[in-house]
Amino acid sequence: MSDLDPFADQAFVGRLQKLLSMLGSGQPAEAETARLKLIAFLKQHRLSLTDVSLRLGEPPRPRASFTQGARELGLERELAIARAARQEAEVEAATAIARATELQIALQRAAFDVGRALRAEARSRLIAGGGLAVAAAALIYAAWPHPAAPRAPGARVPVAAAPLPPGLAASLRLRPGEHLGQAAVQDLALRLQPNDDADVRAFLNMGEPLVIERRERVGVQTWLYVRSQSAAGYVRSGDVLRY
């Protein structure tokens, strides 16, 4: 218990007697409410039901002497008020800290969602650009004239190879198993590893010729290891037109 005896305060005793009388209510809900209020009221004064039981069992204490100065009583009352204010401030501070933590977590989640949406949008644009380039190359190939070679009666017509586009470098020599191609997008990144986060070795312009050396499957993505006249590295399969 605190230095200031709350049982000497008439307001405290009156409130305590009222809550104790409500405990005997015939309504279970009202009695339970009174019990909870009583516990909370005693907790504010750093007391428990055991303290109340012990004090009720003690003989009545003699009243304070009238010689007790008004100054001492005033100081005790101010001390009690200061302690109550401190308890309220501690509760408010704990509530504010919990709220700030919740806001910080919500902000981090929002930033993560925005970043994921931006990455998905960039990937969609890249795939769409590659699809448009492939479609354009298919249209050009369909419109390109294919002279028919003479054939014997009953012979099967061989499938003509796709003509090389103008400007394709003839200096890129092919080894067995390699194929010619060209960059289907502008600033095609040649990466050191088959990974979108790998370091970039060089950038190729759209239409720049290259040689496809091999294909590699990484997860659900197909990568090509290509070389150009300037450098070699990994690119996505959809970013290269193959001939």
mmCIF file of C-alpha atoms in Angstrom:
data_model
loop_
_atom_site.group_PDB
_atom_site.id
_atom_site.type_symbol
_atom_site.label_atom_id
_atom_site.label_comp_id
_atom_site.label_asym_id
_atom_site.label_seq_id
_atom_site.Cartn_x
_atom_site.Cartn_y
_atom_site.Cartn_z
ATOM 1 C CA MET A 1 0.000 0.000 0.000
ATOM 2 C CA SER A 2 1.098 3.588 -0.565
ATOM 3 C CA ASP A 3 2.292 5.986 2.158
ATOM 4 C CA LEU A 4 -1.056 7.800 2.022
ATOM 5 C CA ASP A 5 -3.698 5.551 3.604
ATOM 6 C CA PRO A 6 -6.677 5.544 1.194
ATOM 7 C CA PHE A 7 -8.953 4.224 3.937
ATOM 8 C CA ALA A 8 -8.605 7.610 5.625
ATOM 9 C CA ASP A 9 -10.163 9.269 2.532
ATOM 10 C CA GLN A 10 -13.950 9.559 2.840
ATOM 11 C CA ALA A 11 -14.382 9.582 -0.953
ATOM 12 C CA PHE A 12 -12.429 6.329 -1.255
ATOM 13 C CA VAL A 13 -14.344 4.644 1.558
ATOM 14 C CA GLY A 14 -17.695 5.799 0.132
ATOM 15 C CA ARG A 15 -16.900 4.423 -3.306
ATOM 16 C CA LEU A 16 -15.623 1.168 -1.798
ATOM 17 C CA GLN A 17 -18.785 0.704 0.250
ATOM 18 C CA LYS A 18 -20.962 1.311 -2.807
ATOM 19 C CA LEU A 19 -19.133 -1.306 -4.895
ATOM 20 C CA LEU A 20 -19.188 -3.813 -2.036
ATOM 21 C CA SER A 21 -22.938 -3.391 -1.666
ATOM 22 C CA MET A 22 -23.433 -3.975 -5.394
ATOM 23 C CA LEU A 23 -21.667 -7.357 -5.091
ATOM 24 C CA GLY A 24 -24.738 -8.703 -3.289
ATOM 25 C CA SER A 25 -27.043 -7.898 -6.199
ATOM 26 C CA GLY A 26 -29.474 -10.627 -7.199
ATOM 27 C CA GLN A 27 -28.661 -9.973 -10.864
ATOM 28 C CA PRO A 28 -25.585 -12.039 -11.872
ATOM 29 C CA ALA A 29 -24.597 -9.575 -14.598
ATOM 30 C CA GLU A 30 -24.785 -6.578 -12.231
ATOM 31 C CA ALA A 31 -22.838 -8.437 -9.549
ATOM 32 C CA GLU A 32 -20.101 -9.405 -12.051
ATOM 33 C CA THR A 33 -19.879 -5.815 -13.295
ATOM 34 C CA ALA A 34 -19.539 -4.609 -9.715
ATOM 35 C CA ARG A 35 -16.755 -7.145 -9.090
ATOM 36 C CA LEU A 36 -14.773 -5.990 -12.124
ATOM 37 C CA LYS A 37 -15.218 -2.324 -11.194
ATOM 38 C CA LEU A 38 -14.137 -3.073 -7.608
ATOM 39 C CA ILE A 39 -10.934 -4.806 -8.767
ATOM 40 C CA ALA A 40 -10.112 -1.930 -11.150
ATOM 41 C CA PHE A 41 -10.855 0.646 -8.414
ATOM 42 C CA LEU A 42 -8.567 -1.103 -5.922
ATOM 43 C CA LYS A 43 -5.849 -1.475 -8.561
ATOM 44 C CA GLN A 44 -5.788 2.300 -9.056
ATOM 45 C CA HIS A 45 -4.860 2.611 -5.371
ATOM 46 C CA ARG A 46 -2.425 -0.343 -5.475
ATOM 47 C CA LEU A 47 -4.723 -2.466 -3.332
ATOM 48 C CA SER A 48 -6.251 -5.901 -3.656
ATOM 49 C CA LEU A 49 -9.242 -7.710 -2.218
ATOM 50 C CA THR A 50 -6.888 -9.239 0.332
ATOM 51 C CA ASP A 51 -5.887 -5.749 1.538
ATOM 52 C CA VAL A 52 -9.557 -4.814 1.912
ATOM 53 C CA SER A 53 -10.234 -8.025 3.852
ATOM 54 C CA LEU A 54 -7.319 -7.365 6.211
ATOM 55 C CA ARG A 55 -8.340 -3.750 6.808
ATOM 56 C CA LEU A 56 -11.958 -4.649 7.466
ATOM 57 C CA GLY A 57 -10.779 -7.174 10.049
ATOM 58 C CA GLU A 58 -8.636 -4.618 11.922
ATOM 59 C CA PRO A 59 -10.020 -2.567 14.819
ATOM 60 C CA PRO A 60 -10.913 0.974 13.810
ATOM 61 C CA ARG A 61 -7.909 3.259 13.796
ATOM 62 C CA PRO A 62 -8.013 6.412 15.846
ATOM 63 C CA ARG A 63 -8.598 9.507 13.811
ATOM 64 C CA ALA A 64 -5.693 11.722 13.102
ATOM 65 C CA SER A 65 -4.998 14.341 15.639
ATOM 66 C CA PHE A 66 -6.448 17.728 14.941
ATOM 67 C CA THR A 67 -2.951 19.047 15.453
ATOM 68 C CA GLN A 68 -1.917 17.609 12.052
ATOM 69 C CA GLY A 69 -1.101 20.606 9.933
ATOM 70 C CA ALA A 70 -3.038 21.552 6.823
ATOM 71 C CA ARG A 71 0.243 21.706 4.945
ATOM 72 C CA GLU A 72 0.952 17.988 5.488
ATOM 73 C CA LEU A 73 -2.542 17.005 4.361
ATOM 74 C CA GLY A 74 -2.193 19.135 1.249
ATOM 75 C CA LEU A 75 1.136 17.551 0.359
ATOM 76 C CA GLU A 76 -0.271 14.037 0.789
ATOM 77 C CA ARG A 77 -3.216 14.848 -1.483
ATOM 78 C CA GLU A 78 -0.933 16.342 -4.137
ATOM 79 C CA LEU A 79 1.266 13.235 -3.939
ATOM 80 C CA ALA A 80 -1.742 10.997 -4.551
ATOM 81 C CA ILE A 81 -2.825 13.141 -7.521
ATOM 82 C CA ALA A 82 0.700 13.046 -8.991
ATOM 83 C CA ARG A 83 0.844 9.249 -8.723
ATOM 84 C CA ALA A 84 -2.512 8.881 -10.450
ATOM 85 C CA ALA A 85 -1.389 11.245 -13.240
ATOM 86 C CA ARG A 86 1.821 9.270 -13.685
ATOM 87 C CA GLN A 87 -0.114 6.016 -14.050
ATOM 88 C CA GLU A 88 -2.376 7.588 -16.675
ATOM 89 C CA ALA A 89 0.650 8.940 -18.546
ATOM 90 C CA GLU A 90 2.275 5.487 -18.560
ATOM 91 C CA VAL A 91 -0.885 3.912 -20.001
ATOM 92 C CA GLU A 92 -1.140 6.601 -22.699
ATOM 93 C CA ALA A 93 2.540 6.194 -23.606
ATOM 94 C CA ALA A 94 2.167 2.421 -23.975
ATOM 95 C CA THR A 95 -0.902 2.915 -26.190
ATOM 96 C CA ALA A 96 0.946 5.438 -28.365
ATOM 97 C CA ILE A 97 3.929 3.093 -28.796
ATOM 98 C CA ALA A 98 1.650 0.216 -29.833
ATOM 99 C CA ARG A 99 -0.133 2.452 -32.350
ATOM 100 C CA ALA A 100 3.162 3.678 -33.809
ATOM 101 C CA THR A 101 4.329 0.083 -34.226
ATOM 102 C CA GLU A 102 1.127 -0.823 -36.073
ATOM 103 C CA LEU A 103 1.519 2.175 -38.399
ATOM 104 C CA GLN A 104 5.144 1.268 -39.130
ATOM 105 C CA ILE A 105 4.169 -2.309 -40.029
ATOM 106 C CA ALA A 106 1.351 -1.050 -42.283
ATOM 107 C CA LEU A 107 3.773 1.348 -44.020
ATOM 108 C CA GLN A 108 6.291 -1.431 -44.665
ATOM 109 C CA ARG A 109 3.577 -3.660 -46.125
ATOM 110 C CA ALA A 110 2.360 -0.864 -48.395
ATOM 111 C CA ALA A 111 5.901 -0.185 -49.651
ATOM 112 C CA PHE A 112 6.410 -3.908 -50.362
ATOM 113 C CA ASP A 113 3.115 -4.123 -52.303
ATOM 114 C CA VAL A 114 3.978 -1.049 -54.383
ATOM 115 C CA GLY A 115 7.413 -2.424 -55.249
ATOM 116 C CA ARG A 116 5.968 -5.793 -56.252
ATOM 117 C CA ALA A 117 3.349 -4.111 -58.464
ATOM 118 C CA LEU A 118 6.021 -1.997 -60.192
ATOM 119 C CA ARG A 119 8.199 -5.042 -60.885
ATOM 120 C CA ALA A 120 5.236 -6.960 -62.295
ATOM 121 C CA GLU A 121 4.317 -4.030 -64.545
ATOM 122 C CA ALA A 122 7.886 -3.716 -65.855
ATOM 123 C CA ARG A 123 8.032 -7.444 -66.587
ATOM 124 C CA SER A 124 4.689 -7.317 -68.413
ATOM 125 C CA ARG A 125 5.883 -4.422 -70.571
ATOM 126 C CA LEU A 126 9.081 -6.266 -71.455
ATOM 127 C CA ILE A 127 7.190 -9.411 -72.436
ATOM 128 C CA ALA A 128 4.700 -7.390 -74.451
ATOM 129 C CA GLY A 129 7.519 -5.616 -76.301
ATOM 130 C CA GLY A 130 9.170 -8.924 -77.137
ATOM 131 C CA GLY A 131 5.866 -10.339 -78.388
ATOM 132 C CA LEU A 132 5.314 -7.360 -80.665
ATOM 133 C CA ALA A 133 8.816 -7.720 -82.104
ATOM 134 C CA VAL A 134 8.280 -11.429 -82.781
ATOM 135 C CA ALA A 135 4.930 -10.715 -84.419
ATOM 136 C CA ALA A 136 6.483 -8.032 -86.626
ATOM 137 C CA ALA A 137 9.278 -10.396 -87.676
ATOM 138 C CA ALA A 138 6.705 -13.069 -88.528
ATOM 139 C CA LEU A 139 4.789 -10.614 -90.714
ATOM 140 C CA ILE A 140 7.991 -9.574 -92.499
ATOM 141 C CA TYR A 141 8.898 -13.194 -93.091
ATOM 142 C CA ALA A 142 5.423 -13.991 -94.415
ATOM 143 C CA ALA A 143 5.617 -11.091 -96.889
ATOM 144 C CA TRP A 144 9.187 -11.917 -98.014
ATOM 145 C CA PRO A 145 9.278 -13.467 -101.515
ATOM 146 C CA HIS A 146 10.355 -17.146 -101.606
ATOM 147 C CA PRO A 147 11.411 -18.313 -105.109
ATOM 148 C CA ALA A 148 10.391 -21.881 -105.813
ATOM 149 C CA ALA A 149 13.221 -24.259 -106.770
ATOM 150 C CA PRO A 150 12.653 -26.750 -109.639
ATOM 151 C CA ARG A 151 11.800 -30.211 -108.448
ATOM 152 C CA ALA A 152 11.224 -33.618 -109.982
ATOM 153 C CA PRO A 153 7.678 -34.961 -110.255
ATOM 154 C CA GLY A 154 6.593 -36.519 -106.964
ATOM 155 C CA ALA A 155 9.478 -35.055 -104.989
ATOM 156 C CA ARG A 156 8.727 -33.351 -101.642
ATOM 157 C CA VAL A 157 9.141 -29.601 -101.485
ATOM 158 C CA PRO A 158 11.813 -28.684 -98.889
ATOM 159 C CA VAL A 159 11.020 -25.970 -96.390
ATOM 160 C CA ALA A 160 12.873 -22.784 -97.333
ATOM 161 C CA ALA A 161 15.093 -21.274 -94.658
ATOM 162 C CA ALA A 162 14.140 -17.831 -93.431
ATOM 163 C CA PRO A 163 16.104 -15.178 -95.364
ATOM 164 C CA LEU A 164 18.576 -13.167 -93.391
ATOM 165 C CA PRO A 165 17.430 -9.561 -92.843
ATOM 166 C CA PRO A 166 19.430 -6.785 -94.510
ATOM 167 C CA GLY A 167 22.491 -5.705 -92.538
ATOM 168 C CA LEU A 168 23.035 -9.044 -90.742
ATOM 169 C CA ALA A 169 26.770 -9.365 -90.232
ATOM 170 C CA ALA A 170 28.294 -12.059 -92.393
ATOM 171 C CA SER A 171 31.429 -12.010 -90.256
ATOM 172 C CA LEU A 172 29.732 -14.041 -87.473
ATOM 173 C CA ARG A 173 30.883 -17.559 -88.240
ATOM 174 C CA LEU A 174 28.704 -20.418 -87.069
ATOM 175 C CA ARG A 175 29.994 -23.525 -85.376
ATOM 176 C CA PRO A 176 28.077 -26.830 -85.383
ATOM 177 C CA GLY A 177 24.833 -26.510 -83.443
ATOM 178 C CA GLU A 178 24.803 -22.684 -83.516
ATOM 179 C CA HIS A 179 22.177 -20.451 -85.116
ATOM 180 C CA LEU A 180 21.986 -16.906 -86.356
ATOM 181 C CA GLY A 181 19.667 -14.388 -84.735
ATOM 182 C CA GLN A 182 19.221 -10.731 -83.925
ATOM 183 C CA ALA A 183 18.176 -8.586 -80.959
ATOM 184 C CA ALA A 184 14.390 -8.145 -80.894
ATOM 185 C CA VAL A 185 14.367 -5.274 -78.369
ATOM 186 C CA GLN A 186 16.335 -2.082 -77.912
ATOM 187 C CA ASP A 187 19.149 -2.104 -75.339
ATOM 188 C CA LEU A 188 19.130 -5.894 -75.003
ATOM 189 C CA ALA A 189 21.204 -6.693 -71.896
ATOM 190 C CA LEU A 190 23.883 -9.395 -72.115
ATOM 191 C CA ARG A 191 24.126 -10.813 -68.576
ATOM 192 C CA LEU A 192 26.902 -12.835 -66.967
ATOM 193 C CA GLN A 193 24.451 -15.430 -65.608
ATOM 194 C CA PRO A 194 20.958 -16.603 -66.677
ATOM 195 C CA ASN A 195 19.279 -14.415 -64.069
ATOM 196 C CA ASP A 196 17.455 -11.083 -64.220
ATOM 197 C CA ASP A 197 19.570 -9.819 -61.302
ATOM 198 C CA ALA A 198 22.942 -10.811 -62.802
ATOM 199 C CA ASP A 199 25.480 -8.186 -63.837
ATOM 200 C CA VAL A 200 25.195 -6.763 -67.358
ATOM 201 C CA ARG A 201 28.205 -7.185 -69.661
ATOM 202 C CA ALA A 202 26.944 -5.148 -72.633
ATOM 203 C CA PHE A 203 23.810 -3.804 -74.370
ATOM 204 C CA LEU A 204 22.739 -4.570 -77.946
ATOM 205 C CA ASN A 205 20.658 -2.395 -80.233
ATOM 206 C CA MET A 206 17.455 -3.711 -81.789
ATOM 207 C CA GLY A 207 18.281 -5.655 -84.977
ATOM 208 C CA GLU A 208 21.938 -6.187 -84.070
ATOM 209 C CA PRO A 209 23.108 -9.599 -85.351
ATOM 210 C CA LEU A 210 24.241 -12.317 -82.978
ATOM 211 C CA VAL A 211 24.979 -16.047 -82.772
ATOM 212 C CA ILE A 212 22.936 -18.358 -80.537
ATOM 213 C CA GLU A 213 25.398 -20.821 -79.019
ATOM 214 C CA ARG A 214 23.138 -22.772 -76.628
ATOM 215 C CA ARG A 215 19.842 -22.777 -74.730
ATOM 216 C CA GLU A 216 19.466 -23.183 -70.956
ATOM 217 C CA ARG A 217 16.286 -23.772 -68.951
ATOM 218 C CA VAL A 218 16.236 -22.035 -65.544
ATOM 219 C CA GLY A 219 12.952 -22.653 -63.705
ATOM 220 C CA VAL A 220 10.142 -21.637 -66.043
ATOM 221 C CA GLN A 221 12.365 -19.287 -68.081
ATOM 222 C CA THR A 222 14.422 -20.209 -71.158
ATOM 223 C CA TRP A 223 17.733 -18.368 -71.592
ATOM 224 C CA LEU A 224 20.052 -18.198 -74.601
ATOM 225 C CA TYR A 225 23.802 -17.820 -74.472
ATOM 226 C CA VAL A 226 24.643 -15.583 -77.433
ATOM 227 C CA ARG A 227 27.632 -13.709 -78.786
ATOM 228 C CA SER A 228 27.825 -10.606 -80.888
ATOM 229 C CA GLN A 229 30.723 -8.789 -82.475
ATOM 230 C CA SER A 230 31.336 -6.943 -79.189
ATOM 231 C CA ALA A 231 30.526 -9.316 -76.323
ATOM 232 C CA ALA A 232 28.790 -12.540 -75.207
ATOM 233 C CA GLY A 233 26.280 -13.313 -72.463
ATOM 234 C CA TYR A 234 22.851 -14.574 -71.492
ATOM 235 C CA VAL A 235 19.558 -13.135 -72.810
ATOM 236 C CA ARG A 236 15.947 -14.200 -72.558
ATOM 237 C CA SER A 237 14.699 -16.427 -75.322
ATOM 238 C CA GLY A 238 11.794 -14.080 -76.116
ATOM 239 C CA ASP A 239 14.158 -11.146 -76.700
ATOM 240 C CA VAL A 240 15.914 -12.763 -79.682
ATOM 241 C CA LEU A 241 14.697 -13.433 -83.221
ATOM 242 C CA ARG A 242 16.079 -16.723 -84.546
ATOM 243 C CA TYR A 243 16.794 -17.596 -88.194
#
